[in-house]
Coordinates of C-alpha atoms in Angstrom, one line a residue:
M1 CA 21.3 29.0 17.1
S2 CA 23.6 29.8 20.0
E3 CA 22.6 29.0 23.6
S4 CA 22.2 32.8 24.4
S5 CA 20.0 33.4 21.4
A6 CA 17.9 30.3 22.2
E7 CA 17.5 31.5 25.8
A8 CA 16.6 35.0 24.6
V9 CA 13.8 33.7 22.3
V10 CA 12.5 31.5 25.1
A11 CA 12.5 34.4 27.6
A12 CA 10.8 36.6 25.1
T13 CA 8.2 34.0 24.6
A14 CA 7.5 33.5 28.3
N15 CA 7.4 37.3 28.9
A16 CA 5.0 37.9 26.0
A17 CA 2.7 35.1 27.1
G18 CA 2.6 36.6 30.6
A19 CA 1.9 40.1 29.3
A20 CA -0.8 38.9 26.9
G21 CA -2.5 37.0 29.7
A22 CA -2.4 40.1 32.0
A23 CA -3.6 42.6 29.4
G24 CA -6.0 40.5 27.4
W25 CA -5.2 38.7 24.2
R26 CA -7.4 40.9 22.0
R27 CA -5.7 44.1 23.2
A28 CA -2.4 42.4 22.6
G29 CA -3.1 42.4 18.9
I30 CA -0.2 41.2 16.8
A31 CA 1.7 40.3 20.0
G32 CA -0.4 37.2 20.1
A33 CA 0.9 36.2 16.7
A34 CA 4.4 37.0 17.7
I35 CA 4.1 34.6 20.6
G36 CA 3.3 31.8 18.2
V37 CA 6.3 32.6 16.0
L38 CA 8.6 32.8 18.9
A39 CA 7.4 29.6 20.5
A40 CA 7.8 27.7 17.2
G41 CA 11.2 29.3 16.6
A42 CA 12.4 28.3 20.0
A43 CA 11.2 24.8 19.6
A44 CA 12.9 24.4 16.2
G45 CA 16.0 26.3 17.0
V46 CA 15.6 28.7 14.1
A47 CA 16.5 32.4 14.2
V48 CA 14.1 34.9 12.7
E49 CA 15.9 36.5 9.8
R50 CA 15.0 39.4 7.5
L51 CA 12.9 38.3 4.5
T52 CA 14.3 39.8 1.2
V53 CA 11.5 38.7 -1.2
G54 CA 8.3 40.6 -1.5
R55 CA 5.3 39.1 0.3
G56 CA 3.2 39.3 -2.9
M57 CA 5.9 37.4 -4.8
R58 CA 6.1 34.7 -2.2
K59 CA 2.3 34.3 -2.2
K60 CA 2.3 33.9 -5.9
A61 CA 5.1 31.3 -5.6
R62 CA 3.0 29.3 -3.1
L63 CA 0.0 29.3 -5.3
A64 CA 2.1 28.2 -8.3
L65 CA 3.6 25.3 -6.3
D66 CA 0.1 24.3 -5.1
A67 CA -1.0 24.0 -8.8
T68 CA 2.2 22.3 -9.9
G69 CA 2.2 19.6 -7.2
P70 CA -1.3 18.0 -7.0
Y71 CA -0.2 16.0 -3.9
G72 CA -2.9 14.7 -1.6
S73 CA -5.4 14.4 -4.5
L74 CA -5.9 10.7 -4.4
R75 CA -9.2 9.6 -3.0
G76 CA -10.8 6.3 -2.1
T77 CA -14.2 5.0 -0.9
P78 CA -15.1 7.0 2.1
G79 CA -16.3 5.6 5.4
R80 CA -16.7 6.6 9.1
A81 CA -15.9 4.7 12.2
V82 CA -17.2 5.7 15.6
A83 CA -14.7 5.9 18.5
D84 CA -15.6 4.8 22.1
D85 CA -16.4 8.4 23.0
G86 CA -18.6 8.9 20.0
T87 CA -16.1 10.8 17.9
E88 CA -16.5 10.1 14.1
L89 CA -13.3 9.0 12.5
Y90 CA -13.0 9.5 8.7
Y91 CA -11.3 6.9 6.5
E92 CA -10.9 5.9 2.9
V93 CA -10.5 2.5 1.3
D94 CA -8.5 1.7 -1.8
E95 CA -9.9 -1.6 -3.0
V96 CA -8.2 -4.1 -5.3
E97 CA -10.3 -5.3 -8.2
A98 CA -10.5 -9.0 -8.8
A99 CA -8.2 -10.2 -11.6
P100 CA -10.1 -11.1 -14.8
A101 CA -10.7 -14.8 -15.4
T102 CA -8.4 -16.6 -17.8
A103 CA -9.8 -18.5 -20.8
D104 CA -9.4 -21.8 -18.9
E105 CA -11.2 -20.4 -15.9
S106 CA -14.0 -19.1 -18.0
A107 CA -14.4 -22.5 -19.7
S108 CA -14.8 -24.2 -16.4
S109 CA -16.8 -21.4 -14.7
G110 CA -19.8 -23.7 -14.1
T111 CA -17.7 -26.2 -12.2
R112 CA -15.9 -23.5 -10.3
R113 CA -19.2 -22.0 -9.2
R114 CA -20.4 -25.3 -7.9
R115 CA -17.1 -25.9 -6.1
L116 CA -17.3 -22.5 -4.3
F117 CA -21.1 -22.6 -3.7
G118 CA -21.7 -22.3 0.0
R119 CA -18.2 -21.1 0.8
K120 CA -17.2 -17.7 1.9
A121 CA -14.3 -16.3 -0.1
P122 CA -11.3 -15.4 2.2
A123 CA -11.1 -11.7 3.2
P124 CA -8.2 -9.9 1.5
V125 CA -5.2 -8.6 3.4
T126 CA -5.7 -4.9 4.4
V127 CA -2.9 -2.4 4.9
V128 CA -3.9 0.2 7.5
F129 CA -1.9 3.5 7.3
S130 CA -1.9 5.7 10.4
H131 CA -0.4 9.3 10.0
G132 CA 1.5 11.5 12.4
Y133 CA 1.0 14.6 14.5
C134 CA -0.3 17.7 12.7
L135 CA -0.6 15.7 9.4
G136 CA -3.4 13.7 7.8
Q137 CA -4.0 10.6 5.6
D138 CA -2.7 12.5 2.6
S139 CA 0.8 12.5 4.1
W140 CA 1.0 8.9 2.6
H141 CA 0.4 10.3 -1.0
F142 CA 3.4 8.8 -2.7
Q143 CA 3.0 5.3 -1.0
R144 CA -0.7 5.4 -1.9
A145 CA 0.1 6.2 -5.5
A146 CA 2.6 3.4 -5.7
L147 CA 0.6 0.7 -3.9
R148 CA -2.8 1.5 -5.4
G149 CA -4.3 -1.5 -7.1
L150 CA -1.7 -3.8 -5.6
V151 CA -3.2 -4.2 -2.1
R152 CA -6.4 -3.3 -0.3
A153 CA -5.5 -0.3 1.9
V154 CA -7.2 1.9 4.5
Y155 CA -6.1 5.5 5.1
W156 CA -7.6 7.3 8.1
D157 CA -7.5 10.7 9.8
Q158 CA -6.7 10.6 13.5
R159 CA -9.2 12.4 15.7
S160 CA -9.2 16.2 15.4
H161 CA -7.0 15.9 12.2
G162 CA -8.0 16.0 8.6
R163 CA -11.6 15.1 7.9
S164 CA -12.2 13.4 11.3
E165 CA -14.4 15.0 13.9
R166 CA -12.8 17.0 16.8
G167 CA -12.5 14.7 19.8
R168 CA -15.7 14.7 21.7
S169 CA -14.1 13.8 25.0
Q170 CA -11.6 16.6 24.5
A171 CA -14.5 19.0 24.1
D172 CA -15.5 17.9 27.6
G173 CA -12.1 18.6 29.0
V174 CA -10.6 15.1 28.9
P175 CA -6.9 15.2 27.8
V176 CA -6.1 13.2 24.7
G177 CA -3.7 10.4 25.2
I178 CA -1.9 7.8 23.0
D179 CA -4.1 5.1 24.6
Q180 CA -7.2 6.8 23.2
L181 CA -5.6 6.8 19.7
G182 CA -5.0 3.1 20.0
R183 CA -8.7 2.6 20.7
D184 CA -9.5 4.8 17.7
L185 CA -7.4 2.6 15.5
K186 CA -9.3 -0.4 16.8
A187 CA -12.6 1.3 15.8
V188 CA -11.2 2.0 12.3
I189 CA -10.1 -1.7 11.9
D190 CA -13.5 -2.9 13.1
A191 CA -15.3 -0.7 10.6
A192 CA -13.0 -0.9 7.5
A193 CA -11.3 -4.3 7.9
P194 CA -13.5 -6.4 10.2
E195 CA -12.1 -9.7 8.8
G196 CA -8.9 -11.0 7.3
P197 CA -5.2 -10.3 7.9
V198 CA -4.1 -6.7 8.6
V199 CA -0.7 -5.0 8.0
L200 CA -0.2 -2.0 10.2
A201 CA 1.9 1.0 8.9
G202 CA 2.4 4.1 11.0
H203 CA 4.5 7.3 10.9
S204 CA 5.5 9.1 14.1
M205 CA 2.3 9.5 16.2
G206 CA 0.8 6.8 13.9
G207 CA 3.4 4.3 15.0
M208 CA 2.7 5.2 18.7
T209 CA -1.0 4.6 18.0
M210 CA -0.1 1.1 16.7
M211 CA 1.9 0.5 19.9
A212 CA -1.1 1.5 22.0
L213 CA -3.3 -0.8 19.9
A214 CA -0.9 -3.7 20.7
D215 CA -0.9 -2.8 24.4
Q216 CA -4.6 -2.8 24.7
Y217 CA -5.6 -5.5 22.2
P218 CA -2.8 -8.2 22.2
A219 CA -5.3 -10.8 20.8
L220 CA -5.9 -8.7 17.7
I221 CA -2.2 -8.5 17.1
R222 CA -1.7 -12.2 17.6
D223 CA -4.6 -13.3 15.5
R224 CA -4.8 -10.9 12.7
V225 CA -1.7 -8.7 12.2
A226 CA 0.5 -10.1 9.4
A227 CA 3.2 -7.4 9.4
V228 CA 4.1 -4.0 11.0
A229 CA 5.9 -0.9 9.6
L230 CA 7.1 1.7 12.2
I231 CA 8.3 4.8 10.4
G232 CA 10.0 7.8 12.2
T233 CA 8.4 6.9 15.5
S234 CA 9.3 6.3 19.2
S235 CA 8.3 4.0 22.0
G236 CA 9.0 6.6 24.7
K237 CA 11.4 9.1 26.2
L238 CA 10.3 11.9 23.9
G239 CA 10.8 14.3 26.8
E240 CA 14.6 13.8 26.3
V241 CA 14.6 14.9 22.6
N242 CA 16.5 18.2 22.2
F243 CA 15.0 19.3 18.8
G244 CA 18.5 20.4 17.7
L245 CA 18.8 22.9 20.5
P246 CA 21.8 23.2 22.9
V247 CA 21.1 21.8 26.4
A248 CA 20.4 25.2 28.1
G249 CA 18.0 26.2 25.3
V250 CA 16.0 22.9 25.2
N251 CA 15.7 22.9 29.0
A252 CA 14.2 26.5 28.8
V253 CA 11.9 25.4 26.0
R254 CA 10.6 22.5 28.0
R255 CA 9.8 24.8 30.9
V256 CA 7.7 27.3 29.0
L257 CA 6.4 25.6 25.9
P258 CA 3.5 23.6 27.5
G259 CA 2.2 26.9 29.0
V260 CA 2.7 28.8 25.9
L261 CA 0.9 26.3 23.7
K262 CA -2.0 26.2 26.2
A263 CA -2.3 29.9 26.1
L264 CA -2.2 29.9 22.3
G265 CA -4.8 27.1 22.1
S266 CA -7.2 29.2 24.3
Q267 CA -7.1 32.0 21.7
A268 CA -7.2 30.0 18.5
E269 CA -8.9 32.5 16.3
L270 CA -6.4 35.2 17.0
V271 CA -3.4 32.9 16.7
E272 CA -4.7 31.5 13.4
K273 CA -4.7 35.0 12.0
G274 CA -1.2 35.4 13.1
R275 CA -0.1 32.1 11.5
R276 CA -1.5 33.3 8.2
A277 CA 0.2 36.7 8.5
T278 CA 3.6 35.0 9.2
A279 CA 3.3 32.1 6.8
D280 CA 6.8 32.7 5.4
L281 CA 8.4 32.4 8.8
F282 CA 6.4 29.2 9.5
A283 CA 7.5 27.8 6.1
G284 CA 11.1 28.0 7.2
L285 CA 10.4 26.4 10.5
I286 CA 8.4 23.6 8.9
K287 CA 11.2 22.8 6.4
R288 CA 13.8 22.5 9.2
Y289 CA 11.4 20.5 11.3
S290 CA 10.4 18.1 8.5
F291 CA 13.3 17.5 6.1
G292 CA 17.0 16.6 6.4
S293 CA 18.2 17.5 2.9
R294 CA 18.6 20.9 1.3
D295 CA 17.4 20.0 -2.1
V296 CA 13.8 19.0 -1.2
D297 CA 11.4 19.4 -4.1
P298 CA 9.8 22.9 -3.5
A299 CA 6.3 21.5 -4.3
V300 CA 6.8 18.7 -1.8
A301 CA 7.9 21.2 0.9
R302 CA 4.9 23.3 0.1
F303 CA 2.7 20.2 0.4
A304 CA 4.1 19.5 3.9
E305 CA 3.3 23.2 4.8
R306 CA -0.3 22.8 3.7
L307 CA -0.7 19.6 5.8
I308 CA 0.7 21.2 8.9
E309 CA -1.1 24.5 8.4
A310 CA -4.4 22.7 8.2
T311 CA -4.0 21.5 11.9
P312 CA -5.7 24.1 14.2
I313 CA -3.4 25.6 16.9
D314 CA -5.8 24.4 19.6
V315 CA -5.3 20.8 18.3
V316 CA -1.6 21.3 18.3
A317 CA -1.8 22.4 21.9
E318 CA -4.2 19.6 22.8
F319 CA -2.0 16.8 21.6
Y320 CA 1.4 18.0 22.7
P321 CA 1.3 16.8 26.3
A322 CA 0.5 13.3 25.3
F323 CA 4.0 12.8 23.8
T324 CA 6.0 13.5 26.9
E325 CA 3.8 10.9 28.7
H326 CA 4.0 8.3 25.9
D327 CA 5.8 5.1 26.9
K328 CA 4.9 1.9 25.1
S329 CA 8.2 0.0 25.1
G330 CA 6.4 -2.7 27.0
A331 CA 4.0 -3.3 24.1
L332 CA 6.7 -3.8 21.5
P333 CA 7.2 -7.6 22.2
G334 CA 3.7 -8.1 20.9
F335 CA 5.2 -7.5 17.4
R336 CA 7.9 -10.1 17.7
D337 CA 6.1 -12.9 15.8
V338 CA 5.5 -11.0 12.6
P339 CA 7.8 -9.3 10.0
V340 CA 8.6 -5.8 11.1
L341 CA 10.1 -2.8 9.3
I342 CA 11.6 0.0 11.4
L343 CA 12.6 3.0 9.3
A344 CA 13.8 6.5 10.2
G345 CA 15.7 9.5 8.8
D346 CA 19.3 10.0 10.1
K347 CA 18.6 13.8 10.5
D348 CA 15.2 13.5 12.2
L349 CA 15.0 16.2 14.9
V350 CA 11.6 15.2 16.1
T351 CA 11.9 11.4 16.7
P352 CA 15.6 10.8 16.3
S353 CA 16.9 7.7 14.6
S354 CA 18.2 6.6 18.0
H355 CA 14.6 6.0 19.0
S356 CA 14.1 3.6 16.1
E357 CA 17.3 1.8 17.1
A358 CA 15.9 1.4 20.6
I359 CA 12.8 -0.2 19.1
A360 CA 15.1 -2.5 17.1
D361 CA 16.8 -3.6 20.2
V362 CA 13.5 -4.9 21.5
L363 CA 12.7 -6.4 18.1
P364 CA 16.0 -7.9 16.9
D365 CA 14.5 -9.8 14.0
A366 CA 13.1 -6.6 12.5
E367 CA 14.5 -4.9 9.5
L368 CA 16.1 -1.6 10.6
V369 CA 16.6 1.0 7.9
I370 CA 18.2 4.4 8.6
V371 CA 17.8 6.6 5.6
P372 CA 20.7 9.0 4.9
D373 CA 20.0 12.7 4.5
A374 CA 16.4 12.4 5.6
G375 CA 14.3 14.2 8.2
H376 CA 11.0 13.5 10.0
L377 CA 8.8 13.4 6.9
V378 CA 10.9 10.7 5.3
M379 CA 8.0 9.3 3.4
L380 CA 7.7 12.6 1.5
E381 CA 11.4 13.4 1.3
H382 CA 12.5 10.0 0.1
P383 CA 9.3 8.3 -1.1
E384 CA 10.9 5.7 -3.3
T385 CA 13.0 4.4 -0.4
V386 CA 10.0 4.1 1.9
T387 CA 7.8 2.5 -0.7
D388 CA 10.6 0.0 -1.7
R389 CA 10.9 -1.1 1.9
L390 CA 7.1 -1.3 2.4
A391 CA 6.8 -3.4 -0.8
D392 CA 9.5 -5.7 0.5
L393 CA 7.6 -6.0 3.8
L394 CA 4.5 -7.0 2.0
V395 CA 6.4 -9.7 0.0
R396 CA 8.0 -11.0 3.2
S397 CA 4.7 -11.2 5.0
G398 CA 3.1 -13.0 2.0
T399 CA 0.7 -10.1 1.4
V400 CA 1.7 -9.9 -2.2
S401 CA 4.0 -12.0 -4.4
A402 CA 7.3 -10.7 -5.6
A403 CA 6.1 -11.1 -9.2
N404 CA 3.3 -8.6 -8.5
V405 CA 5.4 -5.9 -7.0
G406 CA 7.2 -5.0 -10.3
G407 CA 7.2 -1.3 -10.9
H408 CA 5.2 -0.5 -7.8
G409 CA 8.4 0.0 -5.7
S410 CA 9.0 3.5 -7.2
T411 CA 6.7 6.5 -7.2
A412 CA 8.6 8.2 -10.1
Q413 CA 6.0 7.3 -12.7
Q414 CA 3.0 7.5 -10.4
P415 CA 0.2 10.1 -10.5
G416 CA 1.1 13.3 -8.7
R417 CA 4.8 12.7 -8.8

C-alpha cells in the first residue's frame, strides 16, 4: 500500500467515525461496519480489492474447511481460577497418567508401599501455556496434540477471551493492563498448579503476561519456574511498530486508531453485524496479519480466522491501549537463572523479530530462534518447529528425558493434523 492510499484510508476512517458519532450509529447503518473494515485495513496496510468469487461459494468453502480441520477440538479437565477482582478464569489440565509398574516393581510392591508410607509424592512439573491477544487456549492446538501424555500441561483463556469471564473490573470502567494479566496468571497457577516446578510458555500477549508475573512475583519465578518459552512477543516499545505501513501511514493510524476502536467498542452489536457481513475482507486482513508464507494450509488459516472472530470488538478495543503502555524489560533478568527459549517469525508484522532479539540481548544465555517465512501465529504456521524447540526446552530443563520425547517433536501424525 502506498503512502497516499494509506493516508486516504486513515482519513476516511477518521471522517466516518466523526460522522457516525454526530448522526448516531444506528442511523449510520452499514457505515458503522465500513468503519471497522477501514480501520482494520489501515492497521494492516491492506487495500480493499474487488471480490471475484460469489459470497455463497465462499461461505460453503469456509464451512468445508471447518469440517476438514477439526483444530481446537482437544479438551482437558476443566477448572476455574478467580482473579483478584473476582473474574473467573477458565483453564483446562492435560494430566499425565502414571506409568504402569514393571514386573519387578509389582513383585516388591509391598516393600515399596512401606517405603513410601507417610511420604508425599513429589508434584509433577506443569507447563502453563498463555495465549495471545484476540486468541484463546486453542491457539496451542498443535503443541497440545504433540505434548499430550508427555507432560502435565495447563491451558487457560485470558480474561475476556475464550471461555473466561469478561473482566469484572473492566465492567466497572477500570482499564485492563498487562500487570492485571500477570496477576491473573498467578491465580491460574495457584489453582491449577499450586505445587511443584512450573514451565511458562507464552505467545505474544501471553509472553507479556509472563513478564508481568515475573515483575510482580519474583519469588515465584526464583523458587518454582524451571524454564521459560517466549514466542512472538515483546518486552516493550510496541508503539514503534509500523505494521508494514510506510512512516506517514503508520503515524496517521496511531493518531486515529485508538479513537476509532473506542467508538467501535461502544457500538459492539452493530459492528459485530458488520464483521459478519464483511467476513471475506477480514479473512484477507487476518491472513496478512497472522502468517508470513503464502502456502499456509487453508484449514489452518480458517482456524485462525475463527479464533480471532470469536473475540468481541469491545474486547479488542478494551485491550488495545495496554500494548502501547507495556514495558517489562526490567523484569526480564528474573528469567536469567533458568533455560529460556525465545522464538519469533522473521515476517512478524505485529511483534517483529527485532523485539525477540532485544529480549535475547537481556538474556544472552537464552536460545534465540528466528523462524524463516513465518508470521505472528508461528505456532500455527510452523507447528513442528515450535514443538521441536519446546520439546528441547523441556529436555534441557530436566522436565522430560530425551528418551521420552521420541516422536512428540512433530505434529504430523497427531490428532487434528
